[in-house]
XYZ file of C-alpha atoms in Angstrom:
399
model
C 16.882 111.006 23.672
C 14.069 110.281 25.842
C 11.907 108.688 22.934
C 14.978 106.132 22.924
C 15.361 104.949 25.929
C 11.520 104.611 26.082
C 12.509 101.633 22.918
C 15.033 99.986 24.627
C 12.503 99.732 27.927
C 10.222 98.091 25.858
C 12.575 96.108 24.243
C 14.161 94.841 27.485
C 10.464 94.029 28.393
C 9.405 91.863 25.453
C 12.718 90.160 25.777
C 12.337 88.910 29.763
C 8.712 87.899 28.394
C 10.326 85.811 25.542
C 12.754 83.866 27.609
C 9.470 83.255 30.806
C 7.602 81.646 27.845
C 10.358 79.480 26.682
C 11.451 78.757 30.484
C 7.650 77.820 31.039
C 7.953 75.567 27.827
C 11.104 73.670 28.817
C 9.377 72.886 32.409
C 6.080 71.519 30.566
C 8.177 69.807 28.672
C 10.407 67.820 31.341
C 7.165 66.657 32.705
C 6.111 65.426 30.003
C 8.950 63.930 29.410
C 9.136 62.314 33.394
C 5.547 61.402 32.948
C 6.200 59.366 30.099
C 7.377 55.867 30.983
C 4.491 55.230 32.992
C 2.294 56.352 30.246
C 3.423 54.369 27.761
C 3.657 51.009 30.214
C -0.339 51.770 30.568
C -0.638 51.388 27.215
C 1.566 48.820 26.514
C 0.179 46.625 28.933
C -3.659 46.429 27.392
C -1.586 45.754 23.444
C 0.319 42.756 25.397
C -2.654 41.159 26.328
C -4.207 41.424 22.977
C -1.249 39.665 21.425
C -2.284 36.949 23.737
C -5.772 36.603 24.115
C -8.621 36.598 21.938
C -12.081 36.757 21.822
C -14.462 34.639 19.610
C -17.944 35.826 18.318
C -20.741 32.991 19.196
C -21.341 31.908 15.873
C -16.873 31.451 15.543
C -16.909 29.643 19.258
C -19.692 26.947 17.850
C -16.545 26.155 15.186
C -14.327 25.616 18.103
C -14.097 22.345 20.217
C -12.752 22.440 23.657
C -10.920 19.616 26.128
C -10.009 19.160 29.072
C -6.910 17.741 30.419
C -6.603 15.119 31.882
C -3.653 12.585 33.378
C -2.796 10.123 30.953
C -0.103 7.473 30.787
C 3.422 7.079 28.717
C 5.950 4.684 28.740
C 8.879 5.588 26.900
C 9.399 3.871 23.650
C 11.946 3.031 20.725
C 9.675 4.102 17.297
C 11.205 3.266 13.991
C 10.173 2.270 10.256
C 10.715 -0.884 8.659
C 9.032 -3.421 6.446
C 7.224 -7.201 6.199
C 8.902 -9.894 5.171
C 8.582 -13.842 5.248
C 10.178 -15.775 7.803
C 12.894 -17.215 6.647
C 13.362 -19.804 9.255
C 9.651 -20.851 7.836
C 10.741 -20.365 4.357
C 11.889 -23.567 2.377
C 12.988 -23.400 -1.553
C 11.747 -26.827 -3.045
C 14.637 -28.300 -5.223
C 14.116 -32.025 -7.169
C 16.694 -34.069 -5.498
C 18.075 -35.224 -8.520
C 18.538 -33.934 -12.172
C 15.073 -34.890 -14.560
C 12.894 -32.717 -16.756
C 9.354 -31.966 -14.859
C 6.435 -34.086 -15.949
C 3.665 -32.763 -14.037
C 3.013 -29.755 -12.013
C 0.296 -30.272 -8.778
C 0.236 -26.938 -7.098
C 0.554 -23.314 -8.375
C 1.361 -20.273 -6.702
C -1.002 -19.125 -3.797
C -2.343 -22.723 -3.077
C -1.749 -23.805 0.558
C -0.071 -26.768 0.654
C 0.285 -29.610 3.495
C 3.331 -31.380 4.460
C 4.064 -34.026 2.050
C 1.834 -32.925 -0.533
C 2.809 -33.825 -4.152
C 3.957 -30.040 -5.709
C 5.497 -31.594 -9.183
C 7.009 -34.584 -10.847
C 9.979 -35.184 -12.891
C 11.376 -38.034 -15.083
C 14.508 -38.977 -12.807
C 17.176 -41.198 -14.980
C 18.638 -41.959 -11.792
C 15.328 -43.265 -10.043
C 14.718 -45.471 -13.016
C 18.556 -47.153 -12.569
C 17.709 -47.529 -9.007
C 14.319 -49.134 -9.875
C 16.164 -52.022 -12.251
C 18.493 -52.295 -9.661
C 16.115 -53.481 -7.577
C 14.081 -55.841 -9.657
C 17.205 -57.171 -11.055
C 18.759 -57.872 -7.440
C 15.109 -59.103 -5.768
C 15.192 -61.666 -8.249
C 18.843 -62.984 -8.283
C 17.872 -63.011 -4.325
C 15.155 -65.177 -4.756
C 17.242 -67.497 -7.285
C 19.791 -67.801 -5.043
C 17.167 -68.350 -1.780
C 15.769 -71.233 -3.969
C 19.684 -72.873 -5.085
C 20.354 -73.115 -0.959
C 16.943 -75.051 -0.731
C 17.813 -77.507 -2.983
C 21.460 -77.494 -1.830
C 20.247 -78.744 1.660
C 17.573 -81.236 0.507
C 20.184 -83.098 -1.720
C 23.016 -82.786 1.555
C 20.009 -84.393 3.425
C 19.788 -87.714 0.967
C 23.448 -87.229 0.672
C 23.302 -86.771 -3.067
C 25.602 -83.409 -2.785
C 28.469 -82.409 -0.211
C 28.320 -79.771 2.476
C 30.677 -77.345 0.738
C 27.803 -76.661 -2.212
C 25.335 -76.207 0.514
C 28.143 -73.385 2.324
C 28.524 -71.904 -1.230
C 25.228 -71.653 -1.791
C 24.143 -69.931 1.734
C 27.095 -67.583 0.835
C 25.808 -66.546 -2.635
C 22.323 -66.178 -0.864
C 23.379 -63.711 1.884
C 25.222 -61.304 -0.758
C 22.084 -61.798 -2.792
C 20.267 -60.634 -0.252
C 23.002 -57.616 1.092
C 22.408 -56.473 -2.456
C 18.479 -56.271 -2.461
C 18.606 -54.452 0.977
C 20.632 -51.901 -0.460
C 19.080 -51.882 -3.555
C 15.753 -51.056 -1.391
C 17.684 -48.113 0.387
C 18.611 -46.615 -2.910
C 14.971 -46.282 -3.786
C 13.871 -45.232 -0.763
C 16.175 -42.448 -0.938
C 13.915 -41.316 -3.727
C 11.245 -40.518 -1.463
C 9.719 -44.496 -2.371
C 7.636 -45.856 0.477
C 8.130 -49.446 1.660
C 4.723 -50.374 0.252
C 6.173 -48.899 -3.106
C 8.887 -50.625 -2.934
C 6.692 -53.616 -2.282
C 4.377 -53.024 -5.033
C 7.729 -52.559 -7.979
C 9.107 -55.177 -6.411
C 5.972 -57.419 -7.111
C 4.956 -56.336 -10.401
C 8.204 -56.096 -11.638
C 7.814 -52.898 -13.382
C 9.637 -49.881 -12.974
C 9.118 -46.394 -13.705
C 11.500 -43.097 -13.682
C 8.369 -40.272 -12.249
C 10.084 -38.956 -9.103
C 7.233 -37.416 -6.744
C 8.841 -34.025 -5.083
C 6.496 -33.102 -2.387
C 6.140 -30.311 0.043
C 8.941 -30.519 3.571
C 6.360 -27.885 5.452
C 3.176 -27.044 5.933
C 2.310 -23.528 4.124
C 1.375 -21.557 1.434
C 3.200 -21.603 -1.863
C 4.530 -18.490 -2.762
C 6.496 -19.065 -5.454
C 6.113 -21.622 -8.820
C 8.667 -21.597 -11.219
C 8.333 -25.256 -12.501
C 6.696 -26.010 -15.840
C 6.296 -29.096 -17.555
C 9.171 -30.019 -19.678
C 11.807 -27.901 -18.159
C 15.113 -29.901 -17.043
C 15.593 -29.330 -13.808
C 19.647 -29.593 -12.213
C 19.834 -30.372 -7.978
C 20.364 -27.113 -6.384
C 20.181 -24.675 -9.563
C 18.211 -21.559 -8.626
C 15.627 -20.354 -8.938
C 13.554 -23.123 -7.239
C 11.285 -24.536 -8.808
C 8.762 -24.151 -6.183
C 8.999 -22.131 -2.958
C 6.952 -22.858 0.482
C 6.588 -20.732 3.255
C 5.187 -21.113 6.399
C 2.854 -17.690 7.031
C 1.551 -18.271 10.846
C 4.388 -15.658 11.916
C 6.278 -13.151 9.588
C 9.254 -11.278 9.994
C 9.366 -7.119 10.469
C 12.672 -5.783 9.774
C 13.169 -2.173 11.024
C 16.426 0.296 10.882
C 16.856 1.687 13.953
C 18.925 4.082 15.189
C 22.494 3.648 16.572
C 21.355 6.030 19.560
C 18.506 3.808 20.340
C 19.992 0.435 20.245
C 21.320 0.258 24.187
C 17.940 0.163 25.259
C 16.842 -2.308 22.900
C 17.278 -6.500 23.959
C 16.347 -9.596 22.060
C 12.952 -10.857 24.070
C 11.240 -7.109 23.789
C 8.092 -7.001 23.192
C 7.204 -4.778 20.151
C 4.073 -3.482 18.609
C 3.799 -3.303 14.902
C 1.500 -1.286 12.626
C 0.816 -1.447 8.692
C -0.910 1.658 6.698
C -3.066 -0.880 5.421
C -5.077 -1.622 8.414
C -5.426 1.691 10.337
C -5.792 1.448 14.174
C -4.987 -2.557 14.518
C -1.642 -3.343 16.296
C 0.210 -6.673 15.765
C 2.285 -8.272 18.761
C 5.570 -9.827 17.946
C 9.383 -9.723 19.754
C 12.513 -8.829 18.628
C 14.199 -11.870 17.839
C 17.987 -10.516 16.713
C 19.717 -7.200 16.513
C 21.985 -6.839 13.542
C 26.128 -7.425 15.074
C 26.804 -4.159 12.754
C 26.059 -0.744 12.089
C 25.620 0.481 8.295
C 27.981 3.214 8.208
C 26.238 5.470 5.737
C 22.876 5.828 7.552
C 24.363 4.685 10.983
C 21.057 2.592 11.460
C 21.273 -1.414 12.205
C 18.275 -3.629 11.383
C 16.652 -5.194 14.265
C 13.686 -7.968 13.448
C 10.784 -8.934 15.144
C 8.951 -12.104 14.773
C 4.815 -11.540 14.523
C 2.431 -13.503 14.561
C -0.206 -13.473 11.793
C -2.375 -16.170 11.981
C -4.471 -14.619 9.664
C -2.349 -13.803 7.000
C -3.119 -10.406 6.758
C 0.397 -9.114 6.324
C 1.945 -9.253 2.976
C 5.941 -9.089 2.275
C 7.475 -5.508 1.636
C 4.580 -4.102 3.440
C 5.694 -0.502 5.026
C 5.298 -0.651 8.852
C 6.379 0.617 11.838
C 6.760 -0.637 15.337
C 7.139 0.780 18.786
C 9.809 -1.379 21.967
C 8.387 -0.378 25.305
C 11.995 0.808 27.074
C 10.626 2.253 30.445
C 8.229 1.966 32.539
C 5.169 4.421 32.430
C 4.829 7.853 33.535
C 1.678 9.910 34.314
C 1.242 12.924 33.167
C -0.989 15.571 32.183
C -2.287 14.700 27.971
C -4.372 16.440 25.799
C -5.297 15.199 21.920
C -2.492 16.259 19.310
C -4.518 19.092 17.603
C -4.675 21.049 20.764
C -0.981 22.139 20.416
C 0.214 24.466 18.403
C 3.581 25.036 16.551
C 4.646 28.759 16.665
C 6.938 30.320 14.345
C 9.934 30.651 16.527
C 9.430 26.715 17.219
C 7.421 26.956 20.693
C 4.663 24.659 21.613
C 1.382 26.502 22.937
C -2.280 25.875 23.729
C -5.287 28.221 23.609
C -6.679 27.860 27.131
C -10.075 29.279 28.010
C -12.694 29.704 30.753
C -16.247 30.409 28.938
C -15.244 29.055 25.575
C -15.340 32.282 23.801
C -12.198 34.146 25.085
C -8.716 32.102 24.728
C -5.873 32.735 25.777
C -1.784 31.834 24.365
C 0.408 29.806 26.598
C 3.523 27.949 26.036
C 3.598 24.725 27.557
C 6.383 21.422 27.145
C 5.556 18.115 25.658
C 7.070 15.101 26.044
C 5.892 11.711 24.422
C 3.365 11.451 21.641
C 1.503 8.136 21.860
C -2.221 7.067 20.454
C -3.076 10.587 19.316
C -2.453 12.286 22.643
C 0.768 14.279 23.296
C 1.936 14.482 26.765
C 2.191 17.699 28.746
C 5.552 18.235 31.058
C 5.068 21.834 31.910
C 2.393 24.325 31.515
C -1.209 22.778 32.359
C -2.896 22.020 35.158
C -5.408 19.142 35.741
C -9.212 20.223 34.167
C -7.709 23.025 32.748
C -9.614 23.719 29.597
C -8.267 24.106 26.124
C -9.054 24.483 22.084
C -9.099 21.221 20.341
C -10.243 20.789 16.720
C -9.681 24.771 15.568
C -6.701 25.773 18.090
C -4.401 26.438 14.722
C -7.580 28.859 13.738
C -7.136 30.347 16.905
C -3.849 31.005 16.331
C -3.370 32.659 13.693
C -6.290 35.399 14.438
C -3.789 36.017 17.270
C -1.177 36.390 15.000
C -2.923 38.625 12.797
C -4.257 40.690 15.730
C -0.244 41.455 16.601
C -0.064 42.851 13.326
């Protein structure tokens, strides 16, 4: 009986031991447990700055460029796309006046032409009737001119009476209402008085009806041949002139845009085909109506091109000043970044080798620099040329 109750003493014991070691446990474990949050903040702290920050070896840094901002100016502006285009208050289709089939062509397509020059010829039917006319009424004038002579010589020796010398004055003054218009008629044909002077004289007549040029220009389009009949008015023209000194730039712009935009504006127009030159113009009319499936109305601008550079259906695009200009700090486009989740940053350093991520705000993008509303200080220094690099070793070190 003794021996047993020498077990259960033991027992007892090793139990009491079992449930110190566990009590001991649970204690060790509740500070753990209390000491973790600030252990884990110390070591979340250094991994937040490493999803920030980088450091560059010196041969990766020599790779990198690095600016400095600066203020810059922006004036708010009204961007859109368009395209070149003639004048077409310069623009003149050449028609023959009158119907004929062409007899000679003088220009061609491309040739600058002054105004008046000859561009083609055509037999005119009509020309030649107005050409007999004439001959045929300048010398029934001059018969008639030489009857009233006579009449008053014989009224003088009192061989005739005074009524054939009134009859004759009146057939001479409708002779002569007849040659004058006769004369118009031809004129009317483009016929200079010394022409008229010259068929008058010679007494010959012939149909050739000289079409020449109304403007100074360039032609830009020939569609006249010899031997084609010709009707007044029947398109296409047979030769077209345009005036290139300015040309037209026709650009949809948005609906949202158009309250700030006014006929008089200055606007500044660029073509892909010469990189970094700007051509001055204003807007000379603003379309009365909105297209309703792209809600854009075409505004154009009148530019001047005295070197006819610019070429119809040329893309372009232009930029209205709206505002007046703002100063703020810029840096060059490539120094900002595009993140993933759509946020604007810039790598700014101290040395050049370590570079740190910070979101900043733009506002206008003009000549290559973007402007910077929030984020930057003056002489703050930033990547340039290799900030995207930059980047995404940042984004792989978050990995």
């Amino acid at each position: 009986m003794f021996k047993n109750k020498k077990y259960v003493a033991i027992g007892a014991t090793a139990g009491c031991a079992l449930l110190a070691a566990i009590a001991v446990s649970a204690r060790k474990m509740e500070n753990d447990v209390t000491k973790s949050p600030s252990s884990l903040s110390e070591k979340a702290a250094p991994a937040k700055d490493a999803q920030n920050s980088v450091t560059l070896t010196e041969v990766q840094s020599k790779q990198i460029s690095i600016v400095t901002a600066q203020p810059g100016s922006f004036t708010p502006q009204s961007d859109a796309v368009g395209y070149i285009d003639f004048n077409q208050d310069r623009t003149v289709p050449v028609f023959a006046p009158y119907q004929g089939r062409v007899r000679q062509v003088f220009a061609k397509a491309g040739d600058d032409v002054k105004k008046g020059q000859a561009l083609f010829s055509i037999d005119s039917p009509d020309l030649l009737q107005a050409e007999s006319n004439l001959v045929s009424t300048s010398g029934l004038l001059a018969l008639n001119s030489r009857v009233l002579e006579r009449a008053k010589k014989m009224l003088e020796v009192q061989v005739s009476a005074q009524k054939d010398v009134e009859q004759a004055m009146s057939d001479q003054q409708t002779a002569d209402g007849n040659y004058r218009a006769a004369r118009d008629a031809v004129r009317i044909f483009g016929k200079s008085d010394t022409q008229i002077d010259q068929i008058v004289a010679s007494r010959k007549i012939d149909g050739e009806l000289i079409v020449t040029s109304p403007l100074q220009g360039r032609v830009t389009a020939r569609n006249a041949s010899a031997g084609l009949l010709l009707q007044p008015g029947t398109a296409p023209a047979p030769f077209t002139v345009a005036d290139l000194s300015t040309m037209w730039m026709v650009a949809n712009v948005s609906e949202y845009d158009l309250p700030q935009l006014k006929v008089g504006q200055q606007a500044e127009v660029t073509v892909m085909a010469y990189p970094g030159q700007t051509f001055k113009g204003d807007i000379t009319n603003i379309a009365v109506a909105v297209d309703p499936n792209t809600h854009r109305a075409a505004v154009r601008s009148e530019i001047k091109d005295a070197q006819h550079q610019l070429h119809p259906q040329m893309l372009a695009t232009y930029a209205i000043h709206t505002g007046s200009a703002q100063q703020s700090m810029a840096l060059p486009a490539n120094s900002v970044v595009r993140e993933g989740d759509g946020s604007m940053t810039v790598l700014v350093t101290k040395d050049g080798r370590t570079f740190s991520r910070r979101l900043v705000k733009l506002g206008l993008q003009q000549h290559g620099a973007v402007q910077i509303t929030d984020g930057l200080a003056a002489s703050e220094k930033v990547a340039g040329d290799g900030a995207l690099f930059i980047s995404n070793m940042l984004a792989l070190q978050a990995r």
